[in-house]
Amino acid sequence: MSELRILVIEHEKGAGPERFGAWLSEAGAEVDVLRPYLGDGIPAALDDYCALLVLGGSAGPLEDTANPWLPQVRDLLRRSAAGEFPSFNICLGGELLAAATSARIIRRQRPQIGIYDLHTTSAGEADPVFAVLDRDTGAGRIPAVLFHQEEMELPDGGELLLTGSDAPVQGYRVGEFAWGTQFHPESHTAQVEQWLSSDPLRLPDGKTKESIIAEVAEADAELIRINRALAHSFVDFLRGLQRQ
């Protein structure tokens, strides 16, 4: 059994770890998924795990009534930001980390859905996990899947690692090892197609369901290469921590 055990929190059906989870396993981690929407309890501590992965979902990060486990998740992320354990937090997960560290969450008039070009910042180029994105792309353009209406501001003291579009906080770190993303490194064409069929969000101007599915499919080879490298980089970071 791997000593690199990662606890994953999945908030709803259809928003699982997908291929990001497979790439974490490929890199040598053991991935355990909790589904609180099906009754799984959120642990008070991560004693049996070396890291936490919090996934996305259609809820907002403060919609506690419909998602009563969110305060417990925010508490875990507050502790991750304080240096207790590493975490990687995707879309809703990134928003939960931002909310847990007192950053403002904004509801956009129009969501961002589809492929958007992002780029690393100077802090991202030096980050122990996100630096791989700059090395892997070379030219600096990082295509990413976005599917969100909530938008987060950078927490006080946070490092902006990845930016682009009119939602500039696309990847960031709080403290030593709590990472948040707005983009979806786990997503692929079939998942985006399913979200488009089930989520009533208005589409961005000039886009249709068909055009969004087509742009995600066209970018898929790059998405695999870039996000697989990101997953491996996170596991390499965790492995390095264990050696210290």
Short mmCIF file of C-alpha atoms in Angstrom, two decimals:
data_model
loop_
_atom_site.label_atom_id
_atom_site.label_comp_id
_atom_site.label_asym_id
_atom_site.label_seq_id
_atom_site.Cartn_x
_atom_site.Cartn_y
_atom_site.Cartn_z
CA MET A 1 0.00 0.00 0.00
CA SER A 2 1.24 3.45 -0.90
CA GLU A 3 2.29 5.74 1.94
CA LEU A 4 1.12 8.64 -0.25
CA ARG A 5 -2.57 8.50 0.62
CA ILE A 6 -4.73 11.38 -0.62
CA LEU A 7 -8.24 11.95 0.71
CA VAL A 8 -10.61 13.24 -1.98
CA ILE A 9 -13.88 15.04 -1.21
CA GLU A 10 -16.44 14.73 -4.01
CA HIS A 11 -19.45 17.04 -3.63
CA GLU A 12 -21.87 15.61 -6.18
CA LYS A 13 -22.39 12.87 -8.73
CA GLY A 14 -20.67 13.66 -12.01
CA ALA A 15 -17.97 15.78 -10.38
CA GLY A 16 -15.49 13.09 -9.39
CA PRO A 17 -11.69 13.08 -9.65
CA GLU A 18 -11.86 11.66 -13.18
CA ARG A 19 -8.51 11.43 -14.91
CA PHE A 20 -6.74 13.75 -12.44
CA GLY A 21 -7.32 11.05 -9.86
CA ALA A 22 -5.99 8.43 -12.28
CA TRP A 23 -2.85 10.50 -12.86
CA LEU A 24 -2.31 10.88 -9.10
CA SER A 25 -2.50 7.08 -8.84
CA GLU A 26 -0.21 6.68 -11.83
CA ALA A 27 2.35 8.87 -10.04
CA GLY A 28 2.27 6.59 -6.99
CA ALA A 29 -0.48 7.97 -4.73
CA GLU A 30 -3.39 6.06 -3.24
CA VAL A 31 -6.63 7.97 -3.79
CA ASP A 32 -9.60 7.51 -1.42
CA VAL A 33 -12.85 9.28 -2.35
CA LEU A 34 -15.38 10.52 0.23
CA ARG A 35 -18.90 11.36 -0.97
CA PRO A 36 -20.62 13.39 1.75
CA TYR A 37 -23.69 13.89 -0.47
CA LEU A 38 -24.20 10.11 -0.06
CA GLY A 39 -23.68 10.24 3.70
CA ASP A 40 -19.92 9.80 4.05
CA GLY A 41 -18.61 11.69 7.07
CA ILE A 42 -15.90 14.33 6.83
CA PRO A 43 -13.04 13.46 9.21
CA ALA A 44 -12.01 15.95 11.86
CA ALA A 45 -8.33 15.34 11.03
CA LEU A 46 -6.25 13.85 8.23
CA ASP A 47 -4.28 11.47 10.45
CA ASP A 48 -4.28 8.63 7.89
CA TYR A 49 -3.54 10.80 4.84
CA CYS A 50 -0.73 12.96 3.59
CA ALA A 51 -2.91 15.38 1.60
CA LEU A 52 -6.44 16.50 0.77
CA LEU A 53 -8.02 16.98 -2.68
CA VAL A 54 -11.30 18.93 -2.76
CA LEU A 55 -13.21 18.75 -6.03
CA GLY A 56 -15.67 20.99 -7.85
CA GLY A 57 -19.43 21.11 -7.95
CA SER A 58 -22.40 23.26 -8.84
CA ALA A 59 -22.83 24.71 -5.33
CA GLY A 60 -21.36 27.97 -4.17
CA PRO A 61 -18.73 27.76 -1.43
CA LEU A 62 -21.06 29.24 1.20
CA GLU A 63 -24.24 27.30 0.32
CA ASP A 64 -24.18 25.39 3.60
CA THR A 65 -27.91 24.69 3.93
CA ALA A 66 -28.05 22.46 0.87
CA ASN A 67 -24.52 21.14 1.47
CA PRO A 68 -24.18 20.80 5.26
CA TRP A 69 -20.66 19.36 5.09
CA LEU A 70 -19.14 22.54 3.61
CA PRO A 71 -18.28 24.15 6.99
CA GLN A 72 -16.24 21.04 7.87
CA VAL A 73 -14.45 21.23 4.54
CA ARG A 74 -13.68 24.92 5.04
CA ASP A 75 -12.32 24.11 8.48
CA LEU A 76 -9.98 21.49 7.01
CA LEU A 77 -8.84 23.96 4.36
CA ARG A 78 -8.23 26.65 6.97
CA ARG A 79 -5.93 24.19 8.70
CA SER A 80 -4.21 23.32 5.43
CA ALA A 81 -3.56 27.01 4.80
CA ALA A 82 -2.11 27.24 8.31
CA GLY A 83 0.41 24.53 7.45
CA GLU A 84 -1.04 21.34 8.97
CA PHE A 85 -1.17 19.34 5.70
CA PRO A 86 -1.06 19.95 1.91
CA SER A 87 -4.22 20.33 -0.13
CA PHE A 88 -5.11 20.73 -3.79
CA ASN A 89 -8.52 22.29 -4.40
CA ILE A 90 -10.34 22.46 -7.72
CA CYS A 91 -12.99 25.04 -8.73
CA LEU A 92 -15.54 24.80 -5.87
CA GLY A 93 -12.62 23.44 -3.84
CA GLY A 94 -10.55 26.50 -4.73
CA GLU A 95 -13.47 28.76 -3.84
CA LEU A 96 -13.85 26.95 -0.49
CA LEU A 97 -10.16 27.54 0.24
CA ALA A 98 -10.57 31.21 -0.67
CA ALA A 99 -13.66 31.54 1.55
CA ALA A 100 -11.89 29.71 4.39
CA THR A 101 -9.09 32.28 4.24
CA SER A 102 -11.45 35.28 4.16
CA ALA A 103 -11.27 36.07 0.44
CA ARG A 104 -14.32 37.57 -1.26
CA ILE A 105 -16.45 35.38 -3.54
CA ILE A 106 -18.27 37.12 -6.40
CA ARG A 107 -21.11 35.85 -8.59
CA ARG A 108 -20.41 36.66 -12.22
CA GLN A 109 -23.15 37.95 -14.51
CA ARG A 110 -21.98 35.45 -17.13
CA PRO A 111 -20.23 32.18 -16.36
CA GLN A 112 -16.98 31.08 -17.96
CA ILE A 113 -17.46 27.78 -19.77
CA GLY A 114 -15.13 26.07 -22.23
CA ILE A 115 -11.45 26.44 -23.08
CA TYR A 116 -9.62 29.59 -21.96
CA ASP A 117 -5.95 30.40 -22.39
CA LEU A 118 -4.09 30.98 -19.12
CA HIS A 119 -0.46 31.67 -18.21
CA THR A 120 1.75 31.35 -15.18
CA THR A 121 2.91 34.35 -13.18
CA SER A 122 6.46 34.82 -11.93
CA ALA A 123 5.31 33.26 -8.64
CA GLY A 124 3.86 30.35 -10.58
CA GLU A 125 7.15 29.81 -12.38
CA ALA A 126 8.83 29.41 -8.98
CA ASP A 127 6.09 27.37 -7.30
CA PRO A 128 7.03 23.80 -6.32
CA VAL A 129 3.92 22.36 -8.01
CA PHE A 130 2.73 24.87 -10.62
CA ALA A 131 6.17 25.53 -12.10
CA VAL A 132 5.70 22.37 -14.15
CA LEU A 133 3.02 24.15 -16.18
CA ASP A 134 5.48 26.74 -17.44
CA ARG A 135 8.12 24.11 -18.17
CA ASP A 136 5.64 21.83 -19.91
CA THR A 137 4.08 24.45 -22.21
CA GLY A 138 7.21 26.34 -23.21
CA ALA A 139 5.39 29.06 -25.11
CA GLY A 140 3.46 30.09 -22.01
CA ARG A 141 -0.08 29.43 -23.30
CA ILE A 142 -1.93 27.01 -21.01
CA PRO A 143 -5.33 25.90 -22.30
CA ALA A 144 -7.71 25.09 -19.45
CA VAL A 145 -11.28 23.95 -18.92
CA LEU A 146 -13.38 26.52 -17.07
CA PHE A 147 -16.94 25.88 -15.89
CA HIS A 148 -17.94 28.32 -13.18
CA GLN A 149 -20.13 31.25 -12.24
CA GLU A 150 -18.69 31.99 -8.80
CA GLU A 151 -15.39 33.89 -8.93
CA MET A 152 -12.88 34.27 -6.12
CA GLU A 153 -10.52 37.03 -5.17
CA LEU A 154 -6.98 36.27 -4.03
CA PRO A 155 -6.80 35.67 -0.26
CA ASP A 156 -4.66 38.07 1.76
CA GLY A 157 -1.09 36.79 1.64
CA GLY A 158 -1.90 34.38 -1.21
CA GLU A 159 0.42 33.91 -4.18
CA LEU A 160 -1.19 34.23 -7.62
CA LEU A 161 0.28 31.40 -9.71
CA LEU A 162 -1.92 31.16 -12.80
CA THR A 163 -3.97 33.89 -14.43
CA GLY A 164 -5.76 34.85 -17.61
CA SER A 165 -9.28 35.83 -18.75
CA ASP A 166 -11.46 38.31 -16.87
CA ALA A 167 -11.45 36.00 -13.83
CA PRO A 168 -7.79 36.53 -13.01
CA VAL A 169 -7.42 34.16 -10.03
CA GLN A 170 -7.08 30.84 -11.85
CA GLY A 171 -4.43 29.22 -9.67
CA TYR A 172 -3.03 30.31 -6.31
CA ARG A 173 -1.36 29.12 -3.13
CA VAL A 174 -2.06 30.09 0.47
CA GLY A 175 0.64 29.39 3.01
CA GLU A 176 3.24 26.75 2.30
CA PHE A 177 1.13 24.14 0.54
CA ALA A 178 -2.60 24.89 0.13
CA TRP A 179 -3.30 25.24 -3.60
CA GLY A 180 -6.52 26.36 -5.25
CA THR A 181 -7.62 26.44 -8.88
CA GLN A 182 -10.58 27.92 -10.70
CA PHE A 183 -9.91 25.74 -13.74
CA HIS A 184 -10.66 22.01 -13.97
CA PRO A 185 -7.54 19.85 -14.50
CA GLU A 186 -9.65 16.71 -14.21
CA SER A 187 -12.22 17.45 -16.90
CA HIS A 188 -12.66 16.03 -20.39
CA THR A 189 -15.16 16.28 -23.22
CA ALA A 190 -17.66 13.75 -21.90
CA GLN A 191 -17.78 15.36 -18.47
CA VAL A 192 -18.22 18.87 -19.89
CA GLU A 193 -20.98 17.56 -22.18
CA GLN A 194 -22.73 16.05 -19.17
CA TRP A 195 -22.44 19.31 -17.20
CA LEU A 196 -23.86 21.28 -20.13
CA SER A 197 -26.85 18.91 -20.21
CA SER A 198 -27.54 19.09 -16.48
CA ASP A 199 -26.52 22.61 -15.41
CA PRO A 200 -28.89 25.52 -16.24
CA LEU A 201 -26.11 28.14 -16.39
CA ARG A 202 -26.36 30.72 -19.16
CA LEU A 203 -23.65 30.25 -21.75
CA PRO A 204 -20.98 32.89 -22.43
CA ASP A 205 -21.73 35.28 -25.27
CA GLY A 206 -21.02 33.78 -28.68
CA LYS A 207 -20.87 30.19 -27.46
CA THR A 208 -23.22 27.24 -27.90
CA LYS A 209 -23.22 23.83 -26.27
CA GLU A 210 -21.91 22.39 -29.50
CA SER A 211 -19.09 24.93 -29.83
CA ILE A 212 -18.00 24.36 -26.23
CA ILE A 213 -17.90 20.59 -26.66
CA ALA A 214 -15.91 21.04 -29.87
CA GLU A 215 -13.31 23.35 -28.31
CA VAL A 216 -12.78 20.99 -25.36
CA ALA A 217 -12.39 18.03 -27.70
CA GLU A 218 -9.92 19.95 -29.88
CA ALA A 219 -7.76 20.84 -26.85
CA ASP A 220 -7.86 17.38 -25.31
CA ALA A 221 -4.33 16.25 -26.21
CA GLU A 222 -2.90 19.41 -24.63
CA LEU A 223 -5.19 19.07 -21.61
CA ILE A 224 -3.93 15.54 -21.01
CA ARG A 225 -0.27 16.48 -21.32
CA ILE A 226 -0.48 19.59 -19.13
CA ASN A 227 -2.77 18.32 -16.38
CA ARG A 228 -1.10 14.92 -16.14
CA ALA A 229 2.16 16.79 -15.49
CA LEU A 230 0.42 18.87 -12.81
CA ALA A 231 -0.90 15.76 -11.03
CA HIS A 232 2.54 14.15 -11.12
CA SER A 233 4.10 17.37 -9.83
CA PHE A 234 1.76 17.39 -6.81
CA VAL A 235 2.64 13.79 -5.96
CA ASP A 236 6.35 14.54 -6.39
CA PHE A 237 5.93 17.42 -3.94
CA LEU A 238 4.21 15.13 -1.41
CA ARG A 239 6.94 12.54 -1.83
CA GLY A 240 9.57 15.20 -1.19
CA LEU A 241 7.79 16.22 2.03
CA GLN A 242 7.88 12.65 3.27
CA ARG A 243 11.63 12.50 2.72
CA GLN A 244 12.24 15.53 4.92
#
